């Protein structure tokens, strides 16, 4: 933490052996194998570079970086150092998302032609609305909708058509995006920070529909043409969480561990090539709306 007192308090609450007063201390600790970065968007690049240069595996919250330029720099560094790097798109690690992949592979809903995904919540905190904190709905919420479409359509690079509204500080408060893929396939994505949307993801094929219900980013259910499949939250939490179904994050932790034990430097669920594609999509959306960051 930025204050040792805060770090010690957190460590004591959760039974953690060590506490650090400086982010650099983690890089210097030889006992640390992998580091999770959950700081604000604007510092992801600098922190991840520091840890990768120290030989530490990195799981970094989405968005991996502020723009395509930064994302390319970080990906190139990790690959050159042969150090594990993953963008923390935790949804991909969940049983419900694996069930989606299984249903698509089995052809349950035929040829998929449309994805519809929304993520909107009333979020009135500085990190969402301040440009110098890397705010905006696309970087914070939109990637959840984008990653669904990209998973369904195999990571293809789409044509991006977007519009929306910016707030007082020049970051997006709402976006409406169409991603146009080959062979008559389309994704319709909506984000918002001023109203609550239904926050579902629908995958529509020629033989039926798959639905990830609220909350689509961390669902416990998948609705199929033949019925619903349910995926209970992992048990055992000793403390209350701040957000919906956060115990599901344990699947992401296990996935990273499995990758490292298997000698991987990239996640097969969220490859660095796909991270680059999603960074490009996000950048195109916000620039079409008029959002420009200092990092650009």
JSON list of N, CA and C in Angstrom, two decimals, residues 117-121 141 190-192 195-201 212-217 244:
[
{"chain": "A", "resi": 117, "resn": "UNK", "atom": "N", "xyz": [-24.72, -7.07, -25.56]},
{"chain": "A", "resi": 117, "resn": "UNK", "atom": "CA", "xyz": [-24.21, -7.03, -24.18]},
{"chain": "A", "resi": 117, "resn": "UNK", "atom": "C", "xyz": [-24.28, -5.61, -23.65]},
{"chain": "A", "resi": 118, "resn": "UNK", "atom": "N", "xyz": [-24.73, -5.48, -22.41]},
{"chain": "A", "resi": 118, "resn": "UNK", "atom": "CA", "xyz": [-24.81, -4.16, -21.78]},
{"chain": "A", "resi": 118, "resn": "UNK", "atom": "C", "xyz": [-24.18, -4.21, -20.40]},
{"chain": "A", "resi": 119, "resn": "UNK", "atom": "N", "xyz": [-23.58, -3.09, -20.01]},
{"chain": "A", "resi": 119, "resn": "UNK", "atom": "CA", "xyz": [-23.05, -2.94, -18.66]},
{"chain": "A", "resi": 119, "resn": "UNK", "atom": "C", "xyz": [-23.24, -1.48, -18.26]},
{"chain": "A", "resi": 120, "resn": "UNK", "atom": "N", "xyz": [-24.21, -1.26, -17.41]},
{"chain": "A", "resi": 120, "resn": "UNK", "atom": "CA", "xyz": [-24.48, 0.09, -16.92]},
{"chain": "A", "resi": 120, "resn": "UNK", "atom": "C", "xyz": [-24.85, 0.07, -15.45]},
{"chain": "A", "resi": 121, "resn": "UNK", "atom": "N", "xyz": [-24.19, 0.87, -14.67]},
{"chain": "A", "resi": 121, "resn": "UNK", "atom": "CA", "xyz": [-24.48, 1.03, -13.25]},
{"chain": "A", "resi": 121, "resn": "UNK", "atom": "C", "xyz": [-24.34, 2.51, -12.89]},
{"chain": "A", "resi": 141, "resn": "UNK", "atom": "N", "xyz": [-15.96, -0.44, -17.85]},
{"chain": "A", "resi": 141, "resn": "UNK", "atom": "CA", "xyz": [-17.07, -1.38, -18.02]},
{"chain": "A", "resi": 141, "resn": "UNK", "atom": "C", "xyz": [-17.11, -2.01, -19.41]},
{"chain": "A", "resi": 190, "resn": "UNK", "atom": "N", "xyz": [-23.49, -1.69, -25.13]},
{"chain": "A", "resi": 190, "resn": "UNK", "atom": "CA", "xyz": [-23.89, -0.43, -24.50]},
{"chain": "A", "resi": 190, "resn": "UNK", "atom": "C", "xyz": [-23.28, -0.34, -23.11]},
{"chain": "A", "resi": 191, "resn": "UNK", "atom": "N", "xyz": [-22.71, 0.82, -22.79]},
{"chain": "A", "resi": 191, "resn": "UNK", "atom": "CA", "xyz": [-22.21, 1.07, -21.43]},
{"chain": "A", "resi": 191, "resn": "UNK", "atom": "C", "xyz": [-22.80, 2.35, -20.89]},
{"chain": "A", "resi": 192, "resn": "UNK", "atom": "N", "xyz": [-22.87, 2.46, -19.57]},
{"chain": "A", "resi": 192, "resn": "UNK", "atom": "CA", "xyz": [-23.42, 3.68, -18.95]},
{"chain": "A", "resi": 192, "resn": "UNK", "atom": "C", "xyz": [-22.95, 3.77, -17.50]},
{"chain": "A", "resi": 195, "resn": "UNK", "atom": "N", "xyz": [-27.01, 5.41, -15.42]},
{"chain": "A", "resi": 195, "resn": "UNK", "atom": "CA", "xyz": [-28.22, 4.62, -15.21]},
{"chain": "A", "resi": 195, "resn": "UNK", "atom": "C", "xyz": [-27.85, 3.14, -15.15]},
{"chain": "A", "resi": 196, "resn": "UNK", "atom": "N", "xyz": [-28.72, 2.36, -14.55]},
{"chain": "A", "resi": 196, "resn": "UNK", "atom": "CA", "xyz": [-28.52, 0.92, -14.45]},
{"chain": "A", "resi": 196, "resn": "UNK", "atom": "C", "xyz": [-29.16, 0.24, -15.66]},
{"chain": "A", "resi": 197, "resn": "UNK", "atom": "N", "xyz": [-28.40, -0.54, -16.38]},
{"chain": "A", "resi": 197, "resn": "UNK", "atom": "CA", "xyz": [-28.91, -1.32, -17.50]},
{"chain": "A", "resi": 197, "resn": "UNK", "atom": "C", "xyz": [-29.20, -2.75, -17.04]},
{"chain": "A", "resi": 198, "resn": "UNK", "atom": "N", "xyz": [-29.66, -3.61, -17.96]},
{"chain": "A", "resi": 198, "resn": "UNK", "atom": "CA", "xyz": [-29.98, -4.98, -17.53]},
{"chain": "A", "resi": 198, "resn": "UNK", "atom": "C", "xyz": [-28.74, -5.84, -17.32]},
{"chain": "A", "resi": 199, "resn": "UNK", "atom": "N", "xyz": [-27.62, -5.41, -17.89]},
{"chain": "A", "resi": 199, "resn": "UNK", "atom": "CA", "xyz": [-26.32, -6.05, -17.62]},
{"chain": "A", "resi": 199, "resn": "UNK", "atom": "C", "xyz": [-26.32, -7.55, -17.91]},
{"chain": "A", "resi": 200, "resn": "UNK", "atom": "N", "xyz": [-26.86, -7.88, -19.07]},
{"chain": "A", "resi": 200, "resn": "UNK", "atom": "CA", "xyz": [-26.87, -9.25, -19.56]},
{"chain": "A", "resi": 200, "resn": "UNK", "atom": "C", "xyz": [-26.09, -9.33, -20.87]},
{"chain": "A", "resi": 201, "resn": "UNK", "atom": "N", "xyz": [-25.73, -10.55, -21.24]},
{"chain": "A", "resi": 201, "resn": "UNK", "atom": "CA", "xyz": [-25.12, -10.79, -22.54]},
{"chain": "A", "resi": 201, "resn": "UNK", "atom": "C", "xyz": [-25.92, -11.87, -23.25]},
{"chain": "A", "resi": 212, "resn": "UNK", "atom": "N", "xyz": [-26.18, -14.96, -20.73]},
{"chain": "A", "resi": 212, "resn": "UNK", "atom": "CA", "xyz": [-25.51, -14.79, -19.45]},
{"chain": "A", "resi": 212, "resn": "UNK", "atom": "C", "xyz": [-26.26, -13.68, -18.71]},
{"chain": "A", "resi": 213, "resn": "UNK", "atom": "N", "xyz": [-27.05, -14.03, -17.69]},
{"chain": "A", "resi": 213, "resn": "UNK", "atom": "CA", "xyz": [-27.86, -13.01, -17.02]},
{"chain": "A", "resi": 213, "resn": "UNK", "atom": "C", "xyz": [-27.04, -12.14, -16.08]},
{"chain": "A", "resi": 214, "resn": "UNK", "atom": "N", "xyz": [-27.69, -11.13, -15.52]},
{"chain": "A", "resi": 214, "resn": "UNK", "atom": "CA", "xyz": [-27.03, -10.24, -14.56]},
{"chain": "A", "resi": 214, "resn": "UNK", "atom": "C", "xyz": [-26.45, -11.05, -13.41]},
{"chain": "A", "resi": 215, "resn": "UNK", "atom": "N", "xyz": [-25.22, -10.75, -13.03]},
{"chain": "A", "resi": 215, "resn": "UNK", "atom": "CA", "xyz": [-24.26, -9.83, -13.64]},
{"chain": "A", "resi": 215, "resn": "UNK", "atom": "C", "xyz": [-23.41, -10.56, -14.69]},
{"chain": "A", "resi": 216, "resn": "UNK", "atom": "N", "xyz": [-23.50, -10.15, -15.93]},
{"chain": "A", "resi": 216, "resn": "UNK", "atom": "CA", "xyz": [-22.88, -10.90, -17.03]},
{"chain": "A", "resi": 216, "resn": "UNK", "atom": "C", "xyz": [-21.38, -11.01, -16.92]},
{"chain": "A", "resi": 217, "resn": "UNK", "atom": "N", "xyz": [-20.75, -10.13, -16.14]},
{"chain": "A", "resi": 217, "resn": "UNK", "atom": "CA", "xyz": [-19.29, -10.19, -15.99]},
{"chain": "A", "resi": 217, "resn": "UNK", "atom": "C", "xyz": [-18.86, -11.21, -14.95]},
{"chain": "A", "resi": 244, "resn": "UNK", "atom": "N", "xyz": [-20.17, -7.61, -6.52]},
{"chain": "A", "resi": 244, "resn": "UNK", "atom": "CA", "xyz": [-20.95, -8.81, -6.83]},
{"chain": "A", "resi": 244, "resn": "UNK", "atom": "C", "xyz": [-20.07, -10.03, -7.08]}
]
